[in-house]
Structure formats: C-alpha cells, structure tokens
C-alpha positions as YAML, in Angstrom:
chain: A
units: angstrom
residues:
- id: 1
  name: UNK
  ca: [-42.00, -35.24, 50.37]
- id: 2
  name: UNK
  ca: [-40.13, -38.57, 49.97]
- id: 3
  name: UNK
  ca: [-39.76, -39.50, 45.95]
- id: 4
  name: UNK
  ca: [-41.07, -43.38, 47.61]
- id: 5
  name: UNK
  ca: [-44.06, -41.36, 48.85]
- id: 6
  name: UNK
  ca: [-44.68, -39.44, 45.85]
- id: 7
  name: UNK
  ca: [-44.67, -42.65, 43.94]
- id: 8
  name: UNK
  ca: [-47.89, -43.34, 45.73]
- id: 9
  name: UNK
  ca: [-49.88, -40.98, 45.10]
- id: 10
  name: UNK
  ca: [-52.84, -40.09, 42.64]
- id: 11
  name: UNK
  ca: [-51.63, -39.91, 38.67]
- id: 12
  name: UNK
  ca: [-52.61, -35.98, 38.59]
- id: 13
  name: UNK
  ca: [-50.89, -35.13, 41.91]
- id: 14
  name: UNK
  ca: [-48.07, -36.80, 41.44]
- id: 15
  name: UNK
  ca: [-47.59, -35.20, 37.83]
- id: 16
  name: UNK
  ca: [-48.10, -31.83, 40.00]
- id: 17
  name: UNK
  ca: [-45.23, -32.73, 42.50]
- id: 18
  name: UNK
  ca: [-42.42, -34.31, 39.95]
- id: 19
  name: UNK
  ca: [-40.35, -31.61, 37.77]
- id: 20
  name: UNK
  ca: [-40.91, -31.55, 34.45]
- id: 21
  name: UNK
  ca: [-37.49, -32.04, 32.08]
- id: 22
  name: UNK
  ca: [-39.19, -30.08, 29.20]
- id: 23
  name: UNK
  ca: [-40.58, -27.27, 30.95]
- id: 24
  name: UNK
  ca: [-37.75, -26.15, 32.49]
- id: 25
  name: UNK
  ca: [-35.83, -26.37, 29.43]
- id: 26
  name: UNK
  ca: [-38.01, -23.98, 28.13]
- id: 27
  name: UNK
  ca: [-37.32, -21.66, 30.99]
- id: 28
  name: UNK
  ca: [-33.47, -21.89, 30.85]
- id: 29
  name: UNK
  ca: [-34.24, -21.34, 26.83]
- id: 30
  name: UNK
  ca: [-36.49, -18.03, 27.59]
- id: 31
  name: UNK
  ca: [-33.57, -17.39, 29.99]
- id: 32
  name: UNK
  ca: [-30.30, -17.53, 27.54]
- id: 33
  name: UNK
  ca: [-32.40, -15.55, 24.51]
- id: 34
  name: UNK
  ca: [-32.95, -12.90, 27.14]
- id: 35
  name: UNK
  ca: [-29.65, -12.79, 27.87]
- id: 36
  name: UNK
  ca: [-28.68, -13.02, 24.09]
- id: 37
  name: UNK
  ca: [-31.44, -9.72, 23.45]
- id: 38
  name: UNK
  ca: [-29.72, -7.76, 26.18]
- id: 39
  name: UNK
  ca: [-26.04, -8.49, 24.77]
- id: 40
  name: UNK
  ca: [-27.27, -7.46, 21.41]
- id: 41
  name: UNK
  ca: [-29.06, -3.95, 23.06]
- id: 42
  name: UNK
  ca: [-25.96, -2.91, 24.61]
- id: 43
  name: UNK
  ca: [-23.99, -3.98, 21.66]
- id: 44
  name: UNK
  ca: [-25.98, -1.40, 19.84]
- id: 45
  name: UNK
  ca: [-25.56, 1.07, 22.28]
- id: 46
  name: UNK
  ca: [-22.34, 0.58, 22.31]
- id: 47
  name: UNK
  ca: [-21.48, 1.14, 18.28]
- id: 48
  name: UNK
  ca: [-23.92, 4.18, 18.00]
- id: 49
  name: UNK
  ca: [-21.73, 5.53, 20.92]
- id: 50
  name: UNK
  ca: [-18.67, 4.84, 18.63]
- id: 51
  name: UNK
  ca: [-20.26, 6.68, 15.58]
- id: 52
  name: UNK
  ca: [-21.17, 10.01, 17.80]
- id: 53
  name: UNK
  ca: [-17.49, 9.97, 18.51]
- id: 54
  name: UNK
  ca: [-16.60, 9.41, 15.01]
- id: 55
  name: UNK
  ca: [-18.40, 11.70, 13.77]
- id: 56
  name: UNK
  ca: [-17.96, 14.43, 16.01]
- id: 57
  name: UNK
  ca: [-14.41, 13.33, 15.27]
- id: 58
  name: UNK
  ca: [-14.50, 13.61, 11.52]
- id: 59
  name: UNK
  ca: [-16.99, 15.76, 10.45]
- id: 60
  name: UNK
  ca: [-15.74, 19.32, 10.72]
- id: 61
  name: UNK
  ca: [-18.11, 21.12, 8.26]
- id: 62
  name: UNK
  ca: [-20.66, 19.52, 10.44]
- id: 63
  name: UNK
  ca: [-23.45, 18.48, 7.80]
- id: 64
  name: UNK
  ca: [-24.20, 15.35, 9.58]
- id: 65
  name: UNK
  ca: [-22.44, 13.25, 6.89]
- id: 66
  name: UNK
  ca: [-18.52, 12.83, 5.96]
- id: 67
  name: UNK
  ca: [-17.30, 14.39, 2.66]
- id: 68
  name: UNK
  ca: [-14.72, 12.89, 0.45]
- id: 69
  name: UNK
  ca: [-11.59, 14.95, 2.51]
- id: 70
  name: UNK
  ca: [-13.45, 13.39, 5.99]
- id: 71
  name: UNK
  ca: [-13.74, 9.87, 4.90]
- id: 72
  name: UNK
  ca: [-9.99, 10.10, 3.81]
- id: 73
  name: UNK
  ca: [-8.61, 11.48, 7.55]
- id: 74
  name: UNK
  ca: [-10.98, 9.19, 8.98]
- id: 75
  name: UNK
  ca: [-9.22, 6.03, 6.77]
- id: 76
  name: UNK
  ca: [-6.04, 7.61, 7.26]
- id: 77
  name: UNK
  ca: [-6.22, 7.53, 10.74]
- id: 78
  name: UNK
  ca: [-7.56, 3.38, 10.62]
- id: 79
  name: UNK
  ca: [-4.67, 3.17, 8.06]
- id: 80
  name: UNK
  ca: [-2.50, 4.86, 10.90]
- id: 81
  name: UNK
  ca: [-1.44, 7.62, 9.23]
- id: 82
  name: UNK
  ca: [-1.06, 6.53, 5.73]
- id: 83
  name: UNK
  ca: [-3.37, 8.52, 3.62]
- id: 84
  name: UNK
  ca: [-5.51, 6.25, 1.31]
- id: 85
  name: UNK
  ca: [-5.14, 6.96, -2.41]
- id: 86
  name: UNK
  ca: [-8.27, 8.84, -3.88]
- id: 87
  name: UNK
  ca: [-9.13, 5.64, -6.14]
- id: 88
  name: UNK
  ca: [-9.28, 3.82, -2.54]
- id: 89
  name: UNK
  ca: [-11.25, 6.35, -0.83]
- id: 90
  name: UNK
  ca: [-14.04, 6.60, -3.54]
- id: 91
  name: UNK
  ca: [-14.13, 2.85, -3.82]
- id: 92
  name: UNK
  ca: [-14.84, 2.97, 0.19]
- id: 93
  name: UNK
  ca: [-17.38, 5.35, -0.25]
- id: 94
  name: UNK
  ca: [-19.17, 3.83, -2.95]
- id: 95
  name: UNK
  ca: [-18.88, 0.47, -1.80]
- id: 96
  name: UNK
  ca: [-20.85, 1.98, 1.67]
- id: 97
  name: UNK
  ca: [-23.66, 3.59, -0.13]
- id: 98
  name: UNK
  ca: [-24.06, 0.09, -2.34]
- id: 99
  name: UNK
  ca: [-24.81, -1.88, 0.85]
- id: 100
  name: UNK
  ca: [-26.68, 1.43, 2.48]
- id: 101
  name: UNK
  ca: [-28.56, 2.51, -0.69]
- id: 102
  name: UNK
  ca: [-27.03, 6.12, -0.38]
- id: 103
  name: UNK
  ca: [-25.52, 8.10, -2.94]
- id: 104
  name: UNK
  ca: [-23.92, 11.66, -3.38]
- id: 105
  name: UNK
  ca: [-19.77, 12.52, -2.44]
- id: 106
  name: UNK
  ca: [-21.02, 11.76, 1.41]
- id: 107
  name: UNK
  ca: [-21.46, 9.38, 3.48]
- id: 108
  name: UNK
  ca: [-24.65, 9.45, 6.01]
- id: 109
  name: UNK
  ca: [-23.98, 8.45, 10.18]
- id: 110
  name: UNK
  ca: [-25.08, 5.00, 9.27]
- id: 111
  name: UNK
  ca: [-22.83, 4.26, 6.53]
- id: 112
  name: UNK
  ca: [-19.61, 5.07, 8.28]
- id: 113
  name: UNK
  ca: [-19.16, 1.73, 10.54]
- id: 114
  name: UNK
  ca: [-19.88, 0.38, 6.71]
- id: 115
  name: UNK
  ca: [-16.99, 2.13, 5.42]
- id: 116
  name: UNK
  ca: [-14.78, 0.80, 8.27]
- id: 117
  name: UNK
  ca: [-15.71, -2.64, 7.65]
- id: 118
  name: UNK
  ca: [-15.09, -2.20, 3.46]
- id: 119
  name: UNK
  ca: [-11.75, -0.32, 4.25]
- id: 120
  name: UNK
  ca: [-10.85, -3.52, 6.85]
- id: 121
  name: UNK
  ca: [-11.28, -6.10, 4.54]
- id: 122
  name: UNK
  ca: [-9.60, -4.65, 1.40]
- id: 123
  name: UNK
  ca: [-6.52, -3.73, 3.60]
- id: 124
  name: UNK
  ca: [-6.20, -7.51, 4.48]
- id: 125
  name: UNK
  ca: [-5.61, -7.78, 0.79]
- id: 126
  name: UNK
  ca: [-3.48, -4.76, -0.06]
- id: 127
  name: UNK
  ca: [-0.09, -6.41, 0.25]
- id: 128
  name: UNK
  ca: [-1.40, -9.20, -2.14]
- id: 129
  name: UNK
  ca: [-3.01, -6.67, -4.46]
- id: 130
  name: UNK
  ca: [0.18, -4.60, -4.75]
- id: 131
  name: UNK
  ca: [2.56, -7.09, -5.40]
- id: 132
  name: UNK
  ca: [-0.04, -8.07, -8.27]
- id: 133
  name: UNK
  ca: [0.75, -4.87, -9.68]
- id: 134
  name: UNK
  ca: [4.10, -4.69, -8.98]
- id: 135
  name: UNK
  ca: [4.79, -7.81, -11.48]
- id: 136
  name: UNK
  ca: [1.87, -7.41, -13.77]
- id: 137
  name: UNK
  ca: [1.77, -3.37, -14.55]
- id: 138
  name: UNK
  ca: [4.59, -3.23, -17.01]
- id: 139
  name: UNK
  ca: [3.50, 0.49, -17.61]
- id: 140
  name: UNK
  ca: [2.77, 1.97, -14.55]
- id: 141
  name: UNK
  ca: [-0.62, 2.93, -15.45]
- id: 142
  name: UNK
  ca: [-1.98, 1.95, -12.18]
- id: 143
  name: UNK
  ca: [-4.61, -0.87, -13.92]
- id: 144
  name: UNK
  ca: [-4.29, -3.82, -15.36]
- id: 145
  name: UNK
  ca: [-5.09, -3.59, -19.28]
- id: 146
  name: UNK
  ca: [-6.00, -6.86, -21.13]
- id: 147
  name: UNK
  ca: [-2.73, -8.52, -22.07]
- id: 148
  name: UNK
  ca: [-1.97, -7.59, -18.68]
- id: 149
  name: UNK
  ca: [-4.51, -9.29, -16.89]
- id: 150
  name: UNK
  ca: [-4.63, -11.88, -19.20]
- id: 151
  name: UNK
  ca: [-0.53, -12.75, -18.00]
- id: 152
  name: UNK
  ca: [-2.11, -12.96, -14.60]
- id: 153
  name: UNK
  ca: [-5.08, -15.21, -15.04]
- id: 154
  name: UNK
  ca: [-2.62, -17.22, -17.11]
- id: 155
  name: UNK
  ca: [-0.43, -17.84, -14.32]
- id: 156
  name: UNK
  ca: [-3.44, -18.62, -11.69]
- id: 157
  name: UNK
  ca: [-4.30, -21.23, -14.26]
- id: 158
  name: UNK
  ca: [-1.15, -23.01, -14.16]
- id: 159
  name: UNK
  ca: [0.12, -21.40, -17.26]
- id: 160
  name: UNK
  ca: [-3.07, -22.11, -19.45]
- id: 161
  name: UNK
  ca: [-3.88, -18.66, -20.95]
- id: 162
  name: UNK
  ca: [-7.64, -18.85, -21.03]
- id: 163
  name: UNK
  ca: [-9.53, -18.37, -24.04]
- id: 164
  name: UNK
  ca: [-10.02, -13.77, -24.75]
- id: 165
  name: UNK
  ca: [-13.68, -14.14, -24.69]
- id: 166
  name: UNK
  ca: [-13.29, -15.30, -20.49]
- id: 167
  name: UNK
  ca: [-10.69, -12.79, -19.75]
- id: 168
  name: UNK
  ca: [-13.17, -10.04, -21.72]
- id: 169
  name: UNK
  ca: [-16.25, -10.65, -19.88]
- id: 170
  name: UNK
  ca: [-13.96, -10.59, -16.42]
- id: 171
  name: UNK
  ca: [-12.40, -7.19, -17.55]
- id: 172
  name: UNK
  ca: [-16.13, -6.26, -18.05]
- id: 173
  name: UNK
  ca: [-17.73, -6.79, -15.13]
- id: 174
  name: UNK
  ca: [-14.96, -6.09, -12.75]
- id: 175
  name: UNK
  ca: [-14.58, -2.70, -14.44]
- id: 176
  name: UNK
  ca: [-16.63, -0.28, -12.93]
- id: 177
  name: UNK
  ca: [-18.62, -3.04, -10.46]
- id: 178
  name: UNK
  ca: [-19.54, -0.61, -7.87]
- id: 179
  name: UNK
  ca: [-22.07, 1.62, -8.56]
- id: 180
  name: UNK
  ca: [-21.12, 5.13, -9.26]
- id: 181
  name: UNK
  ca: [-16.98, 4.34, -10.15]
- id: 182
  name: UNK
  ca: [-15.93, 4.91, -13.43]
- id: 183
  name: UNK
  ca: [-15.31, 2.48, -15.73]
- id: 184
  name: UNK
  ca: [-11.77, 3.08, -16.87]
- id: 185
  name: UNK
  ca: [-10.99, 0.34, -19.87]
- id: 186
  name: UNK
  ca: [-9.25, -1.84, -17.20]
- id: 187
  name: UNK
  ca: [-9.35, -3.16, -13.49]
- id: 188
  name: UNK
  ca: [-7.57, -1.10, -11.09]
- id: 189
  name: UNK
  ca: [-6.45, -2.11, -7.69]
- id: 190
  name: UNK
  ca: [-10.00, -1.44, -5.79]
- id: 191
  name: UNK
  ca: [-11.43, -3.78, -8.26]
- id: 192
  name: UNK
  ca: [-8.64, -6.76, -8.79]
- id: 193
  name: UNK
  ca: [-9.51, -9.14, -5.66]
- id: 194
  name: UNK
  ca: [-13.25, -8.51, -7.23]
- id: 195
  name: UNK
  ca: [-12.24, -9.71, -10.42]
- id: 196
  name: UNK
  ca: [-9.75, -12.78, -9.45]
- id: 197
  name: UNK
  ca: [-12.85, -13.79, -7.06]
- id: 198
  name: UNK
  ca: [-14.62, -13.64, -10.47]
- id: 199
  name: UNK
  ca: [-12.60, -15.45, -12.44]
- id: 200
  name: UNK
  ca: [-12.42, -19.00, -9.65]
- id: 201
  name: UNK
  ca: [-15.97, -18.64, -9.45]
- id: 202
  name: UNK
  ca: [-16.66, -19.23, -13.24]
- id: 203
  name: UNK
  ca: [-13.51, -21.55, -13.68]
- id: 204
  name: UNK
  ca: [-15.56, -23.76, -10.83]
- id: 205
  name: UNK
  ca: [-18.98, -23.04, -12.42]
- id: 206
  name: UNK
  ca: [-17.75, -24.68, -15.73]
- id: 207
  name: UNK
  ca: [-15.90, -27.40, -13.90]
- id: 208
  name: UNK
  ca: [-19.00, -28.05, -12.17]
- id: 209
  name: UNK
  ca: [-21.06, -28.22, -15.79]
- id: 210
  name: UNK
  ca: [-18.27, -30.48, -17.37]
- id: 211
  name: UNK
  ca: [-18.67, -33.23, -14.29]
- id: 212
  name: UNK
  ca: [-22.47, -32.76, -14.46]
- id: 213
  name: UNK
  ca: [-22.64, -33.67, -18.42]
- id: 214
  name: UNK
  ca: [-20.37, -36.35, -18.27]
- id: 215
  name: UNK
  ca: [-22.45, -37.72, -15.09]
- id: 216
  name: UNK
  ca: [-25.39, -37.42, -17.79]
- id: 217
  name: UNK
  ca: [-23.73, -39.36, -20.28]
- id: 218
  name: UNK
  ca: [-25.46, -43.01, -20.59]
- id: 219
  name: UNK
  ca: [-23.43, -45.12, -22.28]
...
C-alpha cells in the first residue's frame, strides 16, 4: 500500500499500517542483550573449561583444591619457568581466599582463575617493586624497615620527609594487610605497591581537606 494511500485512511488503521520507531527499537534492544547473555554463557563455559584443565593440570594429590607446592608450579609455569618466591606464593594465595572468602594452605577450583588474576597484576609491578628494593634495602633483609621506607616516601614527596606519625600508620596497615600473612615489623615486597597506593591516597585525602577549609574560610 502506497504511503499517499495510507495517509488516507482511518486514524486507528493507519497507526496499524505505519512502523513504529520505538517498538522496534525495543526489538533490536531484546535482540543485542540476547546476544550479550549468550556471549557471556559461552564465556563461562569457556573459563570453567580452562579450570578442569588447570586443575587436572596442577593438582596431583587430587583433593580438588591446589596446595601451597601446586599453586607455586602452577605460577611458575604463568611466570614461565621462574619459580615464585614463597613470600609471593602465600601472598597469591591469601590474596584469592580474601576476595573468595576461603581459608586453609589451599586453594578451592573457584579461587584459582583468582589467583591468576592477583599473580597478573603484581607481576606488572615486579620490575618497579624490585628496583624499590634494590635502592632502598640497605640490609638485605628483604623488607623495608622504617628509616627505610621513610627514605622512600621522602623521595615520592619531592624530598619532604613526612612527619613519623604518617609513615607509622602506613607501615601499620600495609604490614600484614591480607588476611592470614604475618605481620613482620616491616613491608615486604608483596605488600609495597599496597602501601605506596596508601600513602597518595592519604597525601590526596589531606590535600583535599586543606582546599575544602580554606574554601570554608569567610573572610
């Protein structure tokens, strides 16, 4: 039918014969979240595919979950072929179960693409990390102790040693942060990204209170 003839006719049938903008926007938006659902399903499918493999891989005394020895040839072989120290392989592990809720020396099937993600993201930092600790540990003791990370937050500050109460409460609560490490008196390498992350965040926090006060100020 013409769109001249369809002009012409009756309100109702006309409204019946023209295409409505709106409803098949609707359909095309049904369409693409279908599409979006099945992605995601066969995403799925796809990693817990991955994790049978891994752990059929990895898991030798076959409990169903990866000791600490597993966890460290399954990192060493995402590392490829460097073994991970034991600090590092703990700090994996415990860093898993925080985001899982586990706990125990293992981790569970559902934890392990966890543990891959954790180990990712602090190898991206290693390099930074060691050289860190290759200027600041004047001892060797594989931490940095208080006049030690105080020499480092100095120089982040251009050169402005901050005041030992700051640099105390950073030592604090980078110090054993993840549930179930140690605390050790000082902030190893696992923990240092943690507590220079720290340490911006409450530098901007009080810059953020200093411009808000003087904004307050009525003179």
């Amino acid at each position: 039918m013409s769109a001249v003839l369809a002009c012409n006719l009756p309100g109702q049938l006309h409204a019946g014969l023209v295409a409505h903008p709106k409803k098949s926007k609707t359909i095309s938006s049904k369409r693409h979240d279908a599409l979006l659902a099945r992605s995601r399903f066969w995403r799925e499918v796809q990693r817990e595919k991955k994790v049978e493999q891994l752990m059929e891989k990895y898991d030798k005394s076959r409990t169903g979950n990866l000791n600490v020895k597993e966890l460290g040839d399954f990192l060493q072989d995402a590392a490829k072929g460097i073994r991970p120290s034991d600090e590092e392989i703990n700090f994996v592990m415990r860093s898993a179960q925080a985001k899982d809720g586990g706990e125990g020396d293992s981790i569970t099937k559902s934890e392990i693409m966890i543990a891959l993600d954790v180990w990712r993201h602090y190898e991206k930092t290693k390099p930074e990390i060691e050289a860190y600790f290759k200027k600041y540990d004047t001892n060797n003791s594989g931490m940095l102790e208080f006049d030690q990370l105080k020499n480092l937050l100095t120089d982040l500050n251009d050169g402005v040693a901050p005041p030992d109460e700051e640099i105390k409460w950073i030592q604090s609560n980078s110090d054993g942060s993840v549930r179930g490490i140690q605390k050790t008196g000082g902030v190893n390498k696992t923990e240092l990204m943690g507590a220079i992350a720290l340490w911006y965040t409450h530098i901007e926090e009080a810059s953020n209170k200093t411009t808000t006060s003087s904004c307050c100020v009525i003179h």
